[in-house]
mmCIF file of C-alpha atoms in Angstrom:
data_model
loop_
_atom_site.group_PDB
_atom_site.id
_atom_site.type_symbol
_atom_site.label_atom_id
_atom_site.label_comp_id
_atom_site.label_asym_id
_atom_site.label_seq_id
_atom_site.Cartn_x
_atom_site.Cartn_y
_atom_site.Cartn_z
ATOM 1 C CA MET A 6 17.783 22.110 13.559
ATOM 2 C CA ARG A 7 21.312 20.740 13.246
ATOM 3 C CA ASP A 8 22.258 23.280 10.591
ATOM 4 C CA ASN A 9 20.833 26.405 12.240
ATOM 5 C CA LEU A 10 19.656 26.193 15.852
ATOM 6 C CA ALA A 11 22.432 23.820 16.950
ATOM 7 C CA ALA A 12 25.151 25.710 15.113
ATOM 8 C CA ASP A 13 23.966 29.014 16.580
ATOM 9 C CA ALA A 14 24.129 27.449 20.047
ATOM 10 C CA GLY A 15 27.679 26.217 19.457
ATOM 11 C CA LEU A 16 26.701 22.549 19.166
ATOM 12 C CA ASP A 17 28.246 20.238 16.578
ATOM 13 C CA ILE A 18 25.696 17.446 16.137
ATOM 14 C CA GLN A 19 26.594 14.202 14.361
ATOM 15 C CA ILE A 20 23.500 12.090 13.679
ATOM 16 C CA THR A 21 23.484 8.273 13.597
ATOM 17 C CA GLU A 22 20.345 6.570 12.304
ATOM 18 C CA PHE A 23 19.074 3.142 13.431
ATOM 19 C CA ASP A 24 16.296 0.991 12.033
ATOM 20 C CA ASP A 25 15.422 -0.939 15.197
ATOM 21 C CA TYR A 26 14.688 -0.273 18.887
ATOM 22 C CA VAL A 27 17.558 -2.241 20.411
ATOM 23 C CA LEU A 28 20.773 -0.679 19.150
ATOM 24 C CA PRO A 29 20.285 3.010 20.121
ATOM 25 C CA ASN A 30 20.313 2.312 23.864
ATOM 26 C CA GLU A 31 23.163 -0.154 23.575
ATOM 27 C CA ALA A 32 25.179 2.412 21.601
ATOM 28 C CA LEU A 33 24.441 5.058 24.227
ATOM 29 C CA ALA A 34 25.466 2.747 27.071
ATOM 30 C CA SER A 35 28.727 1.825 25.330
ATOM 31 C CA GLY A 36 29.656 5.466 24.755
ATOM 32 C CA ASP A 37 29.264 5.355 20.976
ATOM 33 C CA LEU A 38 26.547 8.012 21.360
ATOM 34 C CA ASP A 39 26.290 10.975 23.722
ATOM 35 C CA ALA A 40 22.478 10.956 23.640
ATOM 36 C CA ASN A 41 19.622 9.367 21.733
ATOM 37 C CA TYR A 42 16.179 10.554 20.781
ATOM 38 C CA PHE A 43 13.781 7.821 19.660
ATOM 39 C CA GLN A 44 11.871 6.426 22.644
ATOM 40 C CA HIS A 45 9.061 7.238 25.020
ATOM 41 C CA LEU A 46 9.297 6.976 28.797
ATOM 42 C CA PRO A 47 7.448 3.651 29.286
ATOM 43 C CA TYR A 48 9.811 1.966 26.820
ATOM 44 C CA LEU A 49 12.848 3.592 28.446
ATOM 45 C CA GLU A 50 11.765 2.504 31.919
ATOM 46 C CA ASN A 51 11.261 -1.059 30.681
ATOM 47 C CA GLN A 52 14.749 -1.060 29.122
ATOM 48 C CA ILE A 53 16.356 0.310 32.295
ATOM 49 C CA ALA A 54 14.619 -2.340 34.411
ATOM 50 C CA GLU A 55 15.501 -5.134 31.990
ATOM 51 C CA LYS A 56 19.081 -4.214 31.100
ATOM 52 C CA GLY A 57 20.269 -2.042 33.957
ATOM 53 C CA PHE A 58 21.078 1.033 31.871
ATOM 54 C CA GLU A 59 22.083 4.089 33.916
ATOM 55 C CA PHE A 60 20.267 6.710 31.874
ATOM 56 C CA SER A 61 18.614 10.072 32.493
ATOM 57 C CA HIS A 62 16.041 11.804 30.304
ATOM 58 C CA GLY A 63 14.341 15.098 29.566
ATOM 59 C CA GLU A 64 10.658 15.959 29.223
ATOM 60 C CA GLY A 65 8.512 14.843 26.280
ATOM 61 C CA ILE A 66 9.314 16.507 22.952
ATOM 62 C CA HIS A 67 6.921 15.010 20.435
ATOM 63 C CA ILE A 68 4.318 12.267 20.095
ATOM 64 C CA GLU A 69 3.982 9.852 17.191
ATOM 65 C CA PRO A 70 0.452 8.504 17.727
ATOM 66 C CA PHE A 71 0.076 4.718 17.740
ATOM 67 C CA ALA A 72 -2.456 3.641 15.144
ATOM 68 C CA LEU A 73 -4.449 0.704 13.822
ATOM 69 C CA PHE A 74 -4.346 0.289 10.043
ATOM 70 C CA SER A 75 -6.204 -2.128 7.802
ATOM 71 C CA ASP A 76 -6.120 -2.903 4.095
ATOM 72 C CA GLN A 77 -9.465 -4.682 4.407
ATOM 73 C CA PHE A 78 -11.687 -2.598 6.660
ATOM 74 C CA ASP A 79 -12.638 1.070 6.907
ATOM 75 C CA SER A 80 -13.274 1.203 10.649
ATOM 76 C CA ALA A 81 -12.286 -0.706 13.766
ATOM 77 C CA ASP A 82 -15.815 -1.967 14.384
ATOM 78 C CA GLN A 83 -15.742 -3.790 11.040
ATOM 79 C CA ILE A 84 -12.984 -6.154 12.213
ATOM 80 C CA PRO A 85 -14.743 -9.521 12.540
ATOM 81 C CA ASP A 86 -14.782 -12.033 15.339
ATOM 82 C CA GLY A 87 -11.599 -14.074 15.203
ATOM 83 C CA GLY A 88 -9.817 -11.425 13.130
ATOM 84 C CA GLN A 89 -6.030 -11.475 13.224
ATOM 85 C CA ILE A 90 -4.181 -8.420 14.510
ATOM 86 C CA ALA A 91 -0.460 -7.834 13.889
ATOM 87 C CA ILE A 92 1.131 -6.371 17.025
ATOM 88 C CA THR A 93 4.570 -5.568 18.384
ATOM 89 C CA ASN A 94 6.321 -7.940 20.796
ATOM 90 C CA ASP A 95 7.770 -4.971 22.721
ATOM 91 C CA PRO A 96 5.996 -5.033 26.139
ATOM 92 C CA SER A 97 5.419 -1.290 26.598
ATOM 93 C CA ASN A 98 4.137 -0.761 23.072
ATOM 94 C CA GLN A 99 2.126 -3.983 23.099
ATOM 95 C CA TYR A 100 0.168 -2.652 26.059
ATOM 96 C CA ARG A 101 -0.262 0.604 24.155
ATOM 97 C CA GLY A 102 -1.719 -1.305 21.203
ATOM 98 C CA LEU A 103 -4.024 -3.394 23.361
ATOM 99 C CA LYS A 104 -5.334 -0.209 25.028
ATOM 100 C CA LEU A 105 -6.080 1.252 21.605
ATOM 101 C CA LEU A 106 -8.075 -1.864 20.722
ATOM 102 C CA GLU A 107 -9.937 -1.543 24.022
ATOM 103 C CA GLU A 108 -10.707 2.133 23.381
ATOM 104 C CA ASN A 109 -12.274 1.099 20.085
ATOM 105 C CA GLY A 110 -14.452 -1.642 21.533
ATOM 106 C CA LEU A 111 -12.408 -4.652 20.408
ATOM 107 C CA LEU A 112 -11.064 -5.643 23.843
ATOM 108 C CA ALA A 113 -12.131 -5.037 27.442
ATOM 109 C CA ASP A 114 -10.490 -4.410 30.829
ATOM 110 C CA VAL A 115 -6.894 -4.240 29.581
ATOM 111 C CA THR A 116 -4.414 -3.656 32.431
ATOM 112 C CA GLU A 117 -0.697 -2.833 32.414
ATOM 113 C CA ASP A 118 0.244 -6.487 32.826
ATOM 114 C CA THR A 119 -2.035 -7.686 30.025
ATOM 115 C CA THR A 120 -0.335 -9.280 27.018
ATOM 116 C CA VAL A 121 -1.655 -11.099 23.978
ATOM 117 C CA LEU A 122 -0.779 -14.346 25.782
ATOM 118 C CA THR A 123 -2.736 -13.547 28.940
ATOM 119 C CA LEU A 124 -5.953 -12.205 27.396
ATOM 120 C CA THR A 125 -8.977 -13.970 28.822
ATOM 121 C CA ASP A 126 -12.218 -14.669 26.978
ATOM 122 C CA ALA A 127 -13.795 -11.823 28.937
ATOM 123 C CA GLN A 128 -11.062 -9.407 27.846
ATOM 124 C CA ASN A 129 -11.201 -10.662 24.259
ATOM 125 C CA PRO A 130 -14.923 -11.175 23.569
ATOM 126 C CA LYS A 131 -14.449 -11.122 19.789
ATOM 127 C CA GLY A 132 -11.860 -13.889 19.980
ATOM 128 C CA LEU A 133 -9.254 -11.854 18.131
ATOM 129 C CA THR A 134 -6.019 -13.646 17.282
ATOM 130 C CA PHE A 135 -2.618 -11.979 17.269
ATOM 131 C CA GLU A 136 0.526 -12.134 15.151
ATOM 132 C CA GLU A 137 3.228 -10.987 17.584
ATOM 133 C CA THR A 138 6.481 -9.807 16.006
ATOM 134 C CA GLN A 139 9.157 -7.110 15.983
ATOM 135 C CA PRO A 140 7.729 -3.594 15.542
ATOM 136 C CA GLU A 141 9.589 -3.039 12.290
ATOM 137 C CA VAL A 142 7.970 -6.210 10.872
ATOM 138 C CA VAL A 143 4.388 -5.332 11.873
ATOM 139 C CA VAL A 144 4.037 -2.779 9.096
ATOM 140 C CA GLN A 145 5.154 -5.384 6.553
ATOM 141 C CA LEU A 146 2.178 -7.560 7.518
ATOM 142 C CA LEU A 147 -0.395 -4.897 6.676
ATOM 143 C CA ASP A 148 -0.993 -6.280 3.169
ATOM 144 C CA ASP A 149 -1.112 -9.913 4.347
ATOM 145 C CA PRO A 150 -4.652 -11.159 3.531
ATOM 146 C CA LYS A 151 -4.730 -13.056 6.839
ATOM 147 C CA VAL A 152 -4.242 -9.825 8.822
ATOM 148 C CA ALA A 153 -7.389 -7.843 9.591
ATOM 149 C CA GLY A 154 -5.458 -4.990 11.162
ATOM 150 C CA ALA A 155 -1.936 -3.945 12.119
ATOM 151 C CA LEU A 156 -1.006 -1.862 15.172
ATOM 152 C CA ILE A 157 1.850 0.301 13.958
ATOM 153 C CA ASN A 158 4.280 2.516 15.883
ATOM 154 C CA GLY A 159 4.395 6.120 14.732
ATOM 155 C CA ASN A 160 7.943 6.074 13.378
ATOM 156 C CA PHE A 161 7.172 3.041 11.209
ATOM 157 C CA ILE A 162 4.020 4.760 9.957
ATOM 158 C CA LEU A 163 6.325 7.437 8.601
ATOM 159 C CA THR A 164 8.991 5.155 7.120
ATOM 160 C CA ALA A 165 6.329 3.033 5.412
ATOM 161 C CA GLY A 166 4.873 6.091 3.703
ATOM 162 C CA LEU A 167 1.549 5.736 5.528
ATOM 163 C CA LYS A 168 -0.432 8.644 6.965
ATOM 164 C CA ALA A 169 -1.913 8.739 10.446
ATOM 165 C CA GLU A 170 -5.068 10.278 9.013
ATOM 166 C CA ASP A 171 -5.694 7.022 7.079
ATOM 167 C CA ALA A 172 -5.685 4.835 10.206
ATOM 168 C CA ILE A 173 -8.944 3.188 11.265
ATOM 169 C CA ALA A 174 -8.131 3.972 14.918
ATOM 170 C CA ILE A 175 -5.546 6.270 16.464
ATOM 171 C CA GLU A 176 -4.401 7.294 19.937
ATOM 172 C CA ALA A 177 -5.630 10.485 21.535
ATOM 173 C CA VAL A 178 -2.869 13.050 22.051
ATOM 174 C CA GLU A 179 -4.193 14.818 25.132
ATOM 175 C CA GLY A 180 -2.777 13.219 28.282
ATOM 176 C CA ASN A 181 -0.733 10.783 26.195
ATOM 177 C CA PRO A 182 2.288 9.478 28.198
ATOM 178 C CA TYR A 183 4.143 8.282 25.099
ATOM 179 C CA ALA A 184 5.975 11.454 24.074
ATOM 180 C CA ASN A 185 9.538 10.823 22.869
ATOM 181 C CA VAL A 186 12.317 12.108 25.109
ATOM 182 C CA LEU A 187 16.030 12.884 24.837
ATOM 183 C CA VAL A 188 18.066 10.289 26.762
ATOM 184 C CA TRP A 189 21.670 10.413 27.970
ATOM 185 C CA ARG A 190 23.943 8.569 30.395
ATOM 186 C CA THR A 191 23.357 9.591 34.016
ATOM 187 C CA GLU A 192 27.080 10.277 34.404
ATOM 188 C CA ASP A 193 26.577 13.138 31.928
ATOM 189 C CA ASP A 194 23.794 14.871 33.867
ATOM 190 C CA GLY A 195 26.008 17.938 34.203
ATOM 191 C CA SER A 196 26.840 18.219 30.500
ATOM 192 C CA THR A 197 26.056 21.726 29.272
ATOM 193 C CA ALA A 198 25.948 20.458 25.665
ATOM 194 C CA ILE A 199 23.223 17.920 26.471
ATOM 195 C CA GLN A 200 21.289 20.469 28.517
ATOM 196 C CA LYS A 201 21.437 22.901 25.603
ATOM 197 C CA LEU A 202 20.352 20.208 23.136
ATOM 198 C CA ASP A 203 17.357 19.284 25.286
ATOM 199 C CA GLU A 204 16.467 22.966 25.599
ATOM 200 C CA LEU A 205 16.600 23.433 21.827
ATOM 201 C CA LEU A 206 14.403 20.368 21.225
ATOM 202 C CA HIS A 207 11.729 22.018 23.399
ATOM 203 C CA SER A 208 11.998 25.370 21.644
ATOM 204 C CA GLN A 209 9.150 27.020 19.755
ATOM 205 C CA ASP A 210 11.238 26.794 16.589
ATOM 206 C CA VAL A 211 11.259 22.999 16.827
ATOM 207 C CA LYS A 212 7.521 22.888 17.626
ATOM 208 C CA ASP A 213 6.799 25.035 14.596
ATOM 209 C CA PHE A 214 9.022 22.809 12.435
ATOM 210 C CA ILE A 215 7.160 19.673 13.559
ATOM 211 C CA LYS A 216 3.790 21.236 12.767
ATOM 212 C CA SER A 217 4.892 22.359 9.312
ATOM 213 C CA GLU A 218 6.731 19.134 8.450
ATOM 214 C CA TRP A 219 3.886 16.805 9.491
ATOM 215 C CA PRO A 220 0.643 18.778 9.025
ATOM 216 C CA SER A 221 -1.477 15.613 8.849
ATOM 217 C CA GLY A 222 -0.686 14.768 12.487
ATOM 218 C CA ASP A 223 1.830 11.950 12.041
ATOM 219 C CA VAL A 224 4.088 13.764 14.512
ATOM 220 C CA ILE A 225 2.715 16.170 17.117
ATOM 221 C CA PRO A 226 4.666 18.414 19.510
ATOM 222 C CA GLY A 227 4.340 16.868 22.958
#
């Protein structure tokens, strides 16, 4: 997109890559970036509430389905009572992971304020235990023999060389609120460059690129 669509639209895009969830918003707030594109709306809203960022955002562009992987079991219902689950310590994505476990019969009655620390016996009838850590570390625990399953964010599925189709449980896409959005500082709401970039990211060309680049469903136009 940078080398054709952006150039044709008169945009000169310089890309900075990050390997965690903290720095991109801090870099945007400090002015080191003009926009970032890595997060879904629930995470963004949590960051704004927690850190006071003055950010605006566009509509959802793509979804990277959240998934449960296991090196030991072939389906979610095989995870035994007391099994250990590796899960992110990020609040918005932790809820997302807990909901996926609920949808697959491993938890019950998960609400938006539920965390691994507040689960009751009724919500956790199988007595699952949890290894809570940074999202980029969760994927590293997949081959730990103590871990029955790991709830992995879509971008780390990709960087780890995993495939969504090999997960033992995966989010539904329809009605999914976790599409990634373009984010910029609110003071730049009137920027024609940012408006054009957001427009290009929603173009049919980009949707077609996503479908061809990730045919197994690791990334889905949102």
